[in-house]
Coordinates of C-alpha atoms in Angstrom, one line a residue:
X704 CA -0.2 0.2 0.2
X705 CA 1.4 3.6 -0.6
X706 CA -0.3 5.4 1.6
X707 CA 1.6 4.9 5.0
X708 CA -0.7 5.9 7.9
X709 CA 1.8 5.7 10.7
X710 CA 3.9 8.1 8.7
X711 CA 1.4 10.5 9.1
X712 CA 0.7 9.6 12.9
X713 CA 4.6 10.3 13.6
X714 CA 4.2 13.7 12.1
X715 CA 0.9 14.3 13.9
X716 CA 2.2 13.2 17.3
X717 CA 5.5 15.5 16.5
X718 CA 3.5 18.5 16.5
X719 CA 2.6 20.5 19.0
X720 CA -1.3 20.7 19.7
X721 CA -2.4 22.9 22.2
X722 CA -0.3 21.3 24.9
X723 CA -1.9 18.1 24.5
X724 CA 0.3 14.8 25.5
X725 CA 1.6 12.8 23.0
X726 CA -0.5 9.8 24.0
X727 CA -3.8 12.3 23.4
X728 CA -2.4 13.3 20.1
X729 CA -2.0 9.7 19.1
X730 CA -5.2 8.6 20.2
X731 CA -7.1 11.5 18.4
X732 CA -5.1 10.5 15.4
X733 CA -6.1 7.1 15.5
X734 CA -9.6 8.4 16.1
X735 CA -10.0 10.2 13.1
X736 CA -8.5 7.5 10.7
X737 CA -11.6 5.4 12.0
X738 CA -14.0 8.0 11.3
X739 CA -12.8 8.9 7.8
X740 CA -12.3 4.8 7.0
X741 CA -8.6 4.7 6.7
X742 CA -9.1 2.2 9.6
X743 CA -12.1 0.0 9.5
X744 CA -14.2 -2.2 12.0
X745 CA -11.9 -5.4 12.2
X746 CA -8.8 -3.5 11.3
X747 CA -5.9 -4.8 13.7
X748 CA -3.4 -2.0 15.3
X749 CA 0.2 -2.6 15.3
X750 CA 1.3 -4.3 18.7
X751 CA 2.4 -1.8 21.6
X752 CA 6.2 -2.2 20.7
X753 CA 5.7 -2.3 17.3
X754 CA 3.6 1.1 17.0
X755 CA 6.4 2.8 19.6
X756 CA 9.5 1.8 17.4
X757 CA 7.7 3.1 14.4
X758 CA 6.8 6.4 15.9
X759 CA 10.0 7.1 17.9
X760 CA 7.7 7.3 21.0
X761 CA 7.9 5.4 24.6
X762 CA 6.0 2.2 25.0
X763 CA 3.9 4.2 28.1
X764 CA 2.7 6.7 25.1
X765 CA 1.2 4.3 23.0
X766 CA 0.1 2.0 25.9
X767 CA -2.0 5.1 27.2
X768 CA -3.1 6.1 23.8
X769 CA -4.6 2.6 23.3
X770 CA -6.4 2.8 26.7
X771 CA -8.0 5.9 25.7
X772 CA -9.4 4.7 22.7
X773 CA -10.6 1.8 24.3
X774 CA -12.3 3.8 27.2
X775 CA -13.9 5.8 24.3
X776 CA -15.2 2.6 22.7
X777 CA -13.2 2.9 19.4
X778 CA -10.8 -0.2 19.6
X779 CA -11.0 -3.1 21.7
X780 CA -8.5 -5.5 23.2
X781 CA -8.6 -9.3 22.5
X782 CA -6.3 -11.2 24.8
X783 CA -3.6 -13.3 22.4
X784 CA -4.5 -11.6 19.8
X785 CA -4.0 -7.7 19.8
X786 CA -6.0 -4.3 19.6
X787 CA -8.7 -4.1 16.8
X788 CA -10.9 -1.3 15.5
X789 CA -14.4 -2.0 17.1
X790 CA -17.0 -3.3 14.8
X791 CA -19.4 -6.3 14.4
X792 CA -17.3 -7.7 11.6
X793 CA -14.1 -6.9 9.8
X794 CA -14.2 -4.6 7.0
X795 CA -15.2 -5.7 3.7
X796 CA -15.0 -3.8 0.0
X797 CA -17.9 -4.2 -1.7
X798 CA -18.1 -4.8 -5.4
X799 CA -18.8 -1.1 -6.2
X800 CA -16.3 1.2 -4.8
X801 CA -18.3 3.1 -2.3
X802 CA -16.7 5.4 0.4
X803 CA -18.9 7.1 2.8
X804 CA -16.9 9.4 5.1
X805 CA -18.4 10.6 8.1
X806 CA -19.4 14.5 8.1
X807 CA -16.5 16.6 8.3
X808 CA -13.8 14.0 8.9
X809 CA -10.4 14.8 7.3
X810 CA -10.7 12.0 4.7
X811 CA -7.4 13.7 2.9
X812 CA -5.3 10.4 2.4
X813 CA -4.7 10.5 -1.2
X814 CA -2.6 13.9 -1.3
X815 CA -0.8 13.2 2.2
X816 CA 0.2 10.2 0.7
X817 CA 1.7 11.5 -2.7
X818 CA 3.5 14.3 -0.4
X819 CA 4.7 11.5 1.9
X820 CA 6.0 9.4 -0.9
X821 CA 7.7 12.2 -2.7
X822 CA 9.1 13.5 0.4
X823 CA 10.4 10.2 1.6
X824 CA 11.9 9.4 -2.0
X825 CA 13.1 12.8 -2.7
X826 CA 15.0 13.0 0.6
X827 CA 16.8 9.4 -0.2
X828 CA 17.4 10.0 -3.9
X829 CA 17.9 14.1 -4.4
X830 CA 19.2 14.1 -7.7
X831 CA 16.3 11.8 -9.3
X832 CA 14.1 13.5 -11.8
X833 CA 10.8 13.9 -10.5
X834 CA 7.9 12.8 -12.9
X835 CA 5.7 12.0 -9.9
X836 CA 4.3 15.4 -9.4
X837 CA 1.0 17.0 -11.6
X838 CA 3.1 19.8 -12.4
X839 CA 3.5 20.8 -16.4
X840 CA 6.8 21.1 -18.0
X841 CA 8.4 24.4 -17.0
X842 CA 9.9 25.0 -20.2
X843 CA 6.3 25.6 -21.8
X844 CA 4.9 28.2 -19.1
X845 CA 5.0 31.6 -20.7
X846 CA 7.1 33.3 -18.0
X847 CA 8.3 36.2 -20.3
X848 CA 4.8 36.8 -21.3
X849 CA 3.6 36.5 -17.8
X850 CA 6.2 39.4 -16.8
X851 CA 5.4 41.6 -19.6
X852 CA 1.4 41.5 -18.9
X853 CA 1.9 41.9 -15.3
X854 CA 4.1 45.3 -15.9
X855 CA 1.9 46.3 -18.2
X856 CA -1.6 46.0 -15.8
X857 CA 0.2 47.3 -13.1
X858 CA 1.5 50.4 -14.7
X859 CA -2.2 51.2 -15.4
X860 CA -3.8 50.4 -12.4
X861 CA -5.9 53.2 -10.5
X862 CA -6.8 53.6 -7.0
X863 CA -10.3 52.5 -7.9
X864 CA -8.9 49.3 -9.5
X865 CA -7.6 48.1 -6.2
X866 CA -10.7 49.0 -4.0
X867 CA -13.7 46.5 -3.1
X868 CA -15.1 46.2 -6.5
X869 CA -18.7 47.5 -7.6
X870 CA -19.2 44.3 -9.8
X871 CA -18.1 40.9 -8.8
X872 CA -18.6 40.2 -12.6
X873 CA -15.4 39.0 -14.9
X874 CA -13.4 41.8 -16.3
X875 CA -14.5 42.5 -19.9
X876 CA -11.0 42.3 -21.3
X877 CA -10.7 38.7 -19.7
X878 CA -14.4 37.9 -20.9
X879 CA -13.4 38.3 -24.5
X880 CA -10.6 36.1 -24.3
X881 CA -12.7 33.3 -22.8
X882 CA -15.5 33.7 -25.6
X883 CA -12.9 33.3 -28.0
X884 CA -11.5 30.4 -26.5
X885 CA -14.7 28.5 -25.8
X886 CA -16.1 29.3 -29.5
X887 CA -12.8 27.9 -30.9
X888 CA -13.5 24.6 -28.7
X889 CA -17.2 24.5 -30.0
X890 CA -18.8 25.2 -26.4
X891 CA -21.8 27.8 -26.5
X892 CA -21.2 30.5 -24.4
X893 CA -22.9 33.6 -23.6
X894 CA -21.2 36.5 -21.7
X895 CA -23.7 36.1 -18.9
X896 CA -23.0 32.4 -18.5
X897 CA -19.3 33.4 -17.3
X898 CA -17.9 33.0 -13.6
X899 CA -14.6 33.4 -12.3
X900 CA -12.8 31.8 -9.5
X901 CA -9.4 30.3 -8.5
X902 CA -9.5 26.5 -9.3
X903 CA -11.8 23.6 -10.2
X904 CA -11.5 22.8 -6.3
X905 CA -13.1 26.1 -5.4
X906 CA -16.1 25.6 -8.0
X907 CA -16.2 22.0 -7.0
X908 CA -16.3 23.3 -3.0
X909 CA -18.8 26.0 -4.3
X910 CA -21.5 23.3 -5.9
X911 CA -21.2 21.3 -2.9
X912 CA -21.9 23.8 -0.4
X913 CA -24.5 25.0 -2.5
X914 CA -26.1 21.4 -2.8
X915 CA -26.0 21.3 0.9
X916 CA -27.8 24.5 1.5
X917 CA -30.6 23.8 -0.8
X918 CA -30.8 19.8 -0.7
X919 CA -30.7 19.4 3.0
X920 CA -32.7 15.9 2.2
X921 CA -29.7 14.4 0.0
X922 CA -26.8 14.8 2.9
X923 CA -24.9 13.2 3.1
X924 CA -24.4 13.7 -0.6
X925 CA -23.4 10.8 -2.9
X926 CA -20.9 11.9 -5.5
X927 CA -20.0 9.8 -8.8
X928 CA -16.2 10.4 -9.9
X929 CA -14.1 8.9 -12.3
X930 CA -11.8 5.8 -11.0
X931 CA -9.2 6.0 -11.5
X932 CA -9.6 9.9 -10.8
X933 CA -8.3 13.2 -9.5
X934 CA -7.1 12.6 -6.1
X935 CA -7.6 16.1 -4.9
X936 CA -11.3 16.5 -5.8
X937 CA -12.0 13.2 -3.8
X938 CA -9.9 14.5 -0.8
X939 CA -12.4 17.8 -1.0
X940 CA -15.6 15.8 -1.3
X941 CA -15.1 13.6 1.7
X942 CA -13.8 16.4 3.6
X943 CA -17.4 17.9 3.1
X944 CA -18.5 14.4 4.2
X945 CA -19.7 13.1 0.7
X946 CA -19.8 9.6 -0.3
X947 CA -17.9 8.8 -3.4
X948 CA -19.0 6.1 -6.1
X949 CA -16.5 5.3 -8.5
X950 CA -17.5 5.2 -12.4
X951 CA -14.8 2.6 -14.6
X952 CA -13.2 4.6 -17.9
X953 CA -11.7 3.3 -20.8
X954 CA -9.7 5.6 -23.5
X955 CA -13.0 7.8 -24.2
X956 CA -13.8 8.4 -20.7
X957 CA -16.5 7.1 -18.2
X958 CA -18.3 4.3 -19.3
X959 CA -22.2 5.2 -19.7
X960 CA -23.3 2.0 -17.8
X961 CA -21.0 3.1 -14.9
X962 CA -22.4 6.5 -15.1
X963 CA -26.3 4.8 -15.1
X964 CA -25.6 2.8 -12.2
X965 CA -24.3 5.6 -10.2
X966 CA -27.2 7.8 -10.7
X967 CA -29.5 5.0 -10.2
X968 CA -27.7 4.7 -6.8
X969 CA -28.4 7.9 -5.6
X970 CA -25.6 10.2 -6.8
X971 CA -26.7 13.9 -7.2
X972 CA -23.2 15.3 -8.5
X973 CA -21.2 13.9 -10.9
X974 CA -17.6 14.8 -11.7
X975 CA -16.2 14.5 -15.2
X976 CA -13.1 15.4 -17.2
X977 CA -13.9 15.7 -21.0
X978 CA -10.2 15.4 -22.0
X979 CA -6.9 14.7 -20.5
X980 CA -8.2 13.3 -17.5
X981 CA -5.8 12.8 -14.6
X982 CA -4.2 10.1 -14.3
X983 CA -5.2 8.2 -17.4
X984 CA -5.5 10.7 -20.3
X985 CA -9.0 9.5 -21.3
X986 CA -10.8 11.8 -23.8
X987 CA -14.3 11.8 -24.6
X988 CA -15.2 10.8 -28.4
X989 CA -18.4 12.6 -30.1
X990 CA -20.5 9.2 -29.6
X991 CA -18.9 9.0 -25.9
X992 CA -20.2 12.7 -25.0
X993 CA -23.7 11.6 -26.5
X994 CA -24.1 8.8 -24.6
X995 CA -23.2 10.5 -21.6
X996 CA -25.8 12.9 -22.3
X997 CA -28.6 10.5 -22.8
X998 CA -27.8 9.3 -19.2
X999 CA -27.6 12.4 -17.4
X1000 CA -31.1 13.6 -19.4
X1001 CA -32.6 10.8 -17.8
X1002 CA -32.2 11.9 -14.4
X1003 CA -33.5 15.6 -14.0
X1004 CA -32.1 16.6 -10.7
X1005 CA -28.3 15.7 -11.3
X1006 CA -26.0 18.2 -11.6
X1007 CA -22.5 17.7 -13.2
X1008 CA -19.0 19.3 -12.9
X1009 CA -17.0 19.3 -15.9
X1010 CA -13.4 19.8 -15.2
X1011 CA -11.8 20.8 -18.2
X1012 CA -8.4 21.7 -16.5
X1013 CA -6.0 20.7 -19.6
X1014 CA -8.0 22.7 -22.5
X1015 CA -5.3 25.1 -23.6
X1016 CA -2.6 22.3 -23.7
X1017 CA -4.9 20.0 -25.5
X1018 CA -5.0 18.8 -29.2
X1019 CA -8.8 17.4 -28.6
X1020 CA -12.0 19.4 -28.8
X1021 CA -14.4 16.9 -27.0
X1022 CA -17.2 19.5 -26.3
X1023 CA -19.3 19.7 -23.4
X1024 CA -22.4 18.5 -22.1
X1025 CA -23.4 22.4 -22.6
X1026 CA -24.4 21.6 -25.9
X1027 CA -27.2 19.4 -25.3
X1028 CA -30.2 21.5 -24.5
X1029 CA -31.8 18.6 -22.4
X1030 CA -29.1 19.2 -19.9
X1031 CA -27.2 22.2 -20.1
X1032 CA -28.9 24.0 -17.3
X1033 CA -27.3 21.5 -14.9
X1034 CA -23.8 21.7 -16.0
X1035 CA -20.9 23.5 -14.2
X1036 CA -18.0 23.8 -16.7
X1037 CA -14.9 24.6 -15.2
X1038 CA -11.9 25.6 -17.6
X1039 CA -8.7 26.3 -15.5
X1040 CA -5.1 27.7 -16.5
X1041 CA -3.0 26.4 -13.8
X1042 CA -1.5 23.7 -16.1
X1043 CA -0.5 25.4 -19.3
X1044 CA -0.4 29.2 -18.3
X1045 CA 0.7 29.5 -14.3
X1046 CA -0.5 27.6 -11.3
X1047 CA 0.0 30.5 -9.2
X1048 CA -2.0 32.6 -11.0
X1049 CA -4.8 30.9 -9.3
X1050 CA -7.8 31.6 -12.1
X1051 CA -10.2 29.3 -13.7
X1052 CA -13.4 30.2 -15.4
X1053 CA -16.7 28.5 -15.3
X1054 CA -19.8 28.5 -17.6
X1055 CA -22.8 28.1 -15.6
X1056 CA -26.3 28.8 -17.2
X1057 CA -29.5 30.8 -15.7
X1058 CA -30.7 30.0 -12.4
X1059 CA -27.7 27.7 -11.3
X1060 CA -25.5 30.5 -12.4
X1061 CA -27.2 32.9 -9.9
X1062 CA -27.4 30.5 -6.9
X1063 CA -23.4 29.6 -7.6
X1064 CA -22.5 33.5 -8.1
X1065 CA -24.5 34.0 -4.6
X1066 CA -22.8 31.1 -2.6
X1067 CA -19.4 32.4 -4.3
X1068 CA -19.8 36.0 -3.1
X1069 CA -20.9 35.0 0.5
X1070 CA -18.1 32.6 0.8
X1071 CA -15.3 34.1 -1.5
X1072 CA -16.1 37.1 -2.4
X1073 CA -14.6 38.2 -5.6
X1074 CA -11.6 37.4 -7.8
X1075 CA -8.8 39.9 -8.0
X1076 CA -9.6 41.9 -10.9
X1077 CA -5.8 42.5 -11.7
X1078 CA -4.9 39.0 -11.8
X1079 CA -7.9 38.6 -14.2
X1080 CA -6.4 41.3 -16.6
X1081 CA -2.9 39.6 -16.6
X1082 CA -4.6 36.7 -17.6
X1083 CA -6.6 38.3 -20.3
X1084 CA -2.9 39.9 -21.6
X1085 CA -1.1 36.5 -21.5
X1086 CA -3.9 34.5 -23.5
X1087 CA -3.9 37.7 -26.0
X1088 CA -0.5 37.3 -26.6
X1089 CA 1.0 35.7 -30.0
X1090 CA 3.8 34.6 -28.1
X1091 CA 1.5 32.7 -25.7
X1092 CA -0.3 31.0 -28.8
X1093 CA 2.9 29.8 -30.4
X1094 CA 4.3 28.3 -27.1
X1095 CA 1.2 26.2 -26.6
X1096 CA 1.4 24.7 -30.0
X1097 CA 4.9 23.7 -29.3
X1098 CA 3.8 22.5 -26.1
X1099 CA 1.0 20.5 -27.3
X1100 CA 3.5 18.7 -30.0
X1101 CA 6.2 17.9 -27.3
X1102 CA 3.6 16.3 -25.0
X1103 CA 1.9 14.2 -27.6
X1104 CA 5.3 13.1 -28.8
X1105 CA 6.6 12.0 -25.2
X1106 CA 3.1 10.5 -24.5
X1107 CA 3.3 8.4 -27.4
X1108 CA 7.0 7.4 -26.7
X1109 CA 6.5 6.4 -23.5
X1110 CA 3.3 4.4 -24.3
X1111 CA 5.1 2.3 -27.1
X1112 CA 8.3 1.8 -24.8
X1113 CA 6.4 0.6 -21.6
X1114 CA 4.0 -1.5 -23.7
X1115 CA 6.6 -3.1 -25.4
X1116 CA 8.5 -3.8 -22.2
X1117 CA 5.4 -4.8 -20.1
X1118 CA 3.4 -6.5 -22.4
X1119 CA 5.0 -10.1 -22.1
X1120 CA 4.9 -10.0 -18.1
X1121 CA 1.1 -9.1 -18.2
X1122 CA 1.5 -5.4 -17.9
X1123 CA 0.1 -2.7 -19.8
X1124 CA -0.3 0.6 -20.6
X1125 CA -3.9 2.8 -20.8
X1126 CA -3.8 4.7 -24.2
X1127 CA -3.9 8.5 -23.6
X1128 CA -5.5 10.7 -26.5
X1129 CA -4.4 13.8 -24.4
X1130 CA -2.6 15.2 -21.6
X1131 CA 0.8 15.1 -19.5
X1132 CA 0.2 11.4 -18.1
X1133 CA 1.0 8.1 -19.1
X1134 CA -1.2 5.4 -16.8
X1135 CA 0.7 2.2 -16.1
X1136 CA -0.8 -1.4 -15.2
X1137 CA 1.8 -3.2 -13.6
X1138 CA 2.2 -7.5 -14.4
X1139 CA 0.3 -9.3 -11.9
X1140 CA 1.7 -9.7 -8.4
X1141 CA 3.5 -6.5 -8.6
X1142 CA 3.5 -4.0 -6.0
X1143 CA 3.8 -0.3 -7.4
X1144 CA 5.4 1.0 -3.9
X1145 CA 8.3 -1.5 -4.6
X1146 CA 8.5 -0.8 -8.0
X1147 CA 8.4 3.2 -7.3
X1148 CA 11.3 2.5 -5.1
X1149 CA 13.6 0.7 -7.5
X1150 CA 12.6 3.3 -10.2
X1151 CA 14.0 6.1 -7.7
X1152 CA 17.2 4.2 -7.2
X1153 CA 17.5 4.2 -11.0
X1154 CA 16.9 8.3 -11.1
X1155 CA 13.7 9.0 -11.7
X1156 CA 10.3 9.4 -9.2
X1157 CA 7.4 8.1 -10.5
X1158 CA 3.9 8.2 -8.5
X1159 CA 2.1 5.0 -7.3
X1160 CA -1.2 4.9 -8.4
X1161 CA -3.3 4.0 -5.2
X1162 CA -3.9 7.4 -4.5
X1163 CA -6.2 7.9 -7.5
X1164 CA -8.5 5.7 -6.4
X1165 CA -11.7 5.8 -3.8
X1166 CA -10.1 3.3 -1.6
X1167 CA -6.5 2.3 -0.3
X1168 CA -5.3 -1.1 -1.9
X1169 CA -4.9 -0.4 -5.6
X1170 CA -1.3 -1.6 -5.7
X1171 CA -0.8 -2.5 -9.4
X1172 CA -0.7 1.0 -11.0
X1173 CA 1.8 4.0 -11.6
X1174 CA 1.5 7.5 -13.0
X1175 CA 4.2 8.7 -15.2
X1176 CA 4.4 12.6 -15.9
X1177 CA 5.8 12.0 -19.4
X1178 CA 4.9 15.9 -20.2
X1179 CA 7.4 16.8 -17.7
X1180 CA 10.3 14.8 -19.3
X1181 CA 12.7 15.2 -22.0
X1182 CA 13.1 12.6 -24.7
X1183 CA 15.9 11.1 -23.4
X1184 CA 14.0 11.2 -19.8
X1185 CA 11.4 9.2 -21.3
X1186 CA 13.4 6.9 -22.7
X1187 CA 15.8 6.1 -19.8
X1188 CA 12.6 6.4 -17.1
X1189 CA 10.6 3.9 -19.2
X1190 CA 13.9 1.2 -19.0
X1191 CA 13.7 1.6 -15.5
X1192 CA 10.2 1.1 -14.7
X1193 CA 10.4 -2.2 -17.1
X1194 CA 13.4 -3.2 -15.2
X1195 CA 11.5 -2.5 -11.7
X1196 CA 8.4 -4.1 -13.0
X1197 CA 9.5 -7.4 -14.2
X1198 CA 12.0 -8.1 -11.3
X1199 CA 11.5 -10.5 -8.3
X1200 CA 11.6 -7.5 -6.4
X1201 CA 8.8 -5.9 -7.7
X1202 CA 6.4 -8.7 -6.3
X1203 CA 8.2 -9.1 -2.9
X1204 CA 10.0 -7.7 0.0
X1205 CA 9.8 -4.5 2.5
X1206 CA 10.1 -0.8 2.1
X1207 CA 13.7 -0.2 0.9
X1208 CA 13.6 3.6 1.8
X1209 CA 13.3 4.5 5.4

C-alpha cells in the first residue's frame, strides 16, 4: 500500500497541539483514521512495541493511547490476539467502490500519500528526476509573457482598481478572451454565463456547498467520480462528508453504464473530465459525449461538474454537455489555466447557465467574495499574446510526442509479463498497469534508485489498496528522460523485487 498511515501519525504526534500530551495526539489521530475510513471495523492495530518503535515514542505513550481509545469505545483488546478497531465484523470491500466518510472527517489521505512518498524518495534520492508530480513542464510556461503582462497591468492601475469592486462580474478584458477560446472549442457560451474563480477545486467546493444548502434531504451527498480519477477532488469531497461512487473509464472516458449505475444508486453530483483526464489521459469521443448526455438527461435532478483543466494544452476538442439543451442548465463547466499558463495565477473560468449561475454566484460571493481583477487582466493579456499561442502549440506537440514514446516503450517492455499502458489521447500523463503480483510501491522504490520519481497509483482510487498502477508525468520529461525512465520502470516491474520484499527507503 502506498499510503503510510503511521508516517502521518508520526508527524501528527511530533507537532505541538495546544499542550496536549503525545498519547492524546496519537489517540486523536487514530480516532480520525477510524472516522474517515482509513481504519475500519475489524482492522488490527500494530502491537504496542511495534508502534512505539515505528513512531519513535515510548511504550508508555502507545499503551496510554490505546487505553484512551478503549475507554472511548473506538478499539477493543482481545487477549492473545491484539488490539482491533471496534465493529461487528471485519471491514469488507463492496463490489461497487463506495466510500462514505463521516461528515467533516479529514479524509485527505490521497494527497498526503503522494506528498509523503515524494518527500521520502526525494530525501533518499535527491538527484532523481521528478516525474511524479502533476506539474506541467516549466519549459512551456510563458514566463516572459507573464512578466510583461504583469508590468503592463500594474502600470495602468488606478486607486479604484485596487478598491472593493462595484461588481463581481468577470473583467471585460478577460471575457473577450474566454469567449474566443470557448468558441474555438465548440462550446456554446454567452457572456452572462461566465464566472471566474481560483480553481476547479473552488468551483467543486461551491457546488457542494450549494447542494448542502438547497438539498438538505440529500445529505450526506453521494458524488460519482471517475476511477481512477483526480485525487484532490476526492479528498475535498470526502472532507465535506460526501460519499464517493466510482465510475470506470476506458480511453474515451467514463463508461455510460457505470454513470447510469451511479445515478440509479443515488448520486446527486457527477464530476467528469472531458479530455486529458488525470491520471489516465482519457478523452471523450463524439459518441461517448452523446451517450453520457442521454444518461444525464434521464436523471433530471443531477448536477454535473466538467473539469476541463487541460483545455489550452490539449490537441482534442471533445465538446461539452453544455451543447445538449436537455441538460445544459445543470452543467458547471470549469476551464482552468494552472497547467498551461501558471499555477500561481489561481484563475479558472466557469460556464454556468440561468438559475444555477445565480445560485452559484451567490454562494461564491458569500464565501469567497470576488476574484482579483488585477490577476484577471494579467491572464487576459497573456492569452491575447501571439507568443503564448506559439508556445502552447509547441507544448502540445511535445506532450503528444512524449506520451506516444512512453506508451510505446512501456507497452513493449511490460506486455510479456502481463502489464499494460492505458492509451492517452491527450494530457501530461501515462497510466501504467503493472504485471500481476507487482507492488507499485516497491516498483517506485526501485525506479527512484534508477534516477526517476514516479507516482504509485493507489491515491487515484476511492479506497486504499490498488497496488498495481503507476502514473508517469511524461509531459514533464525530455525525450532522453522518457527513454531512461521507461527502461527503469520495465526493469523494476518485471524483476522479482517488484513482487516481494519490504520498503527499501526509510
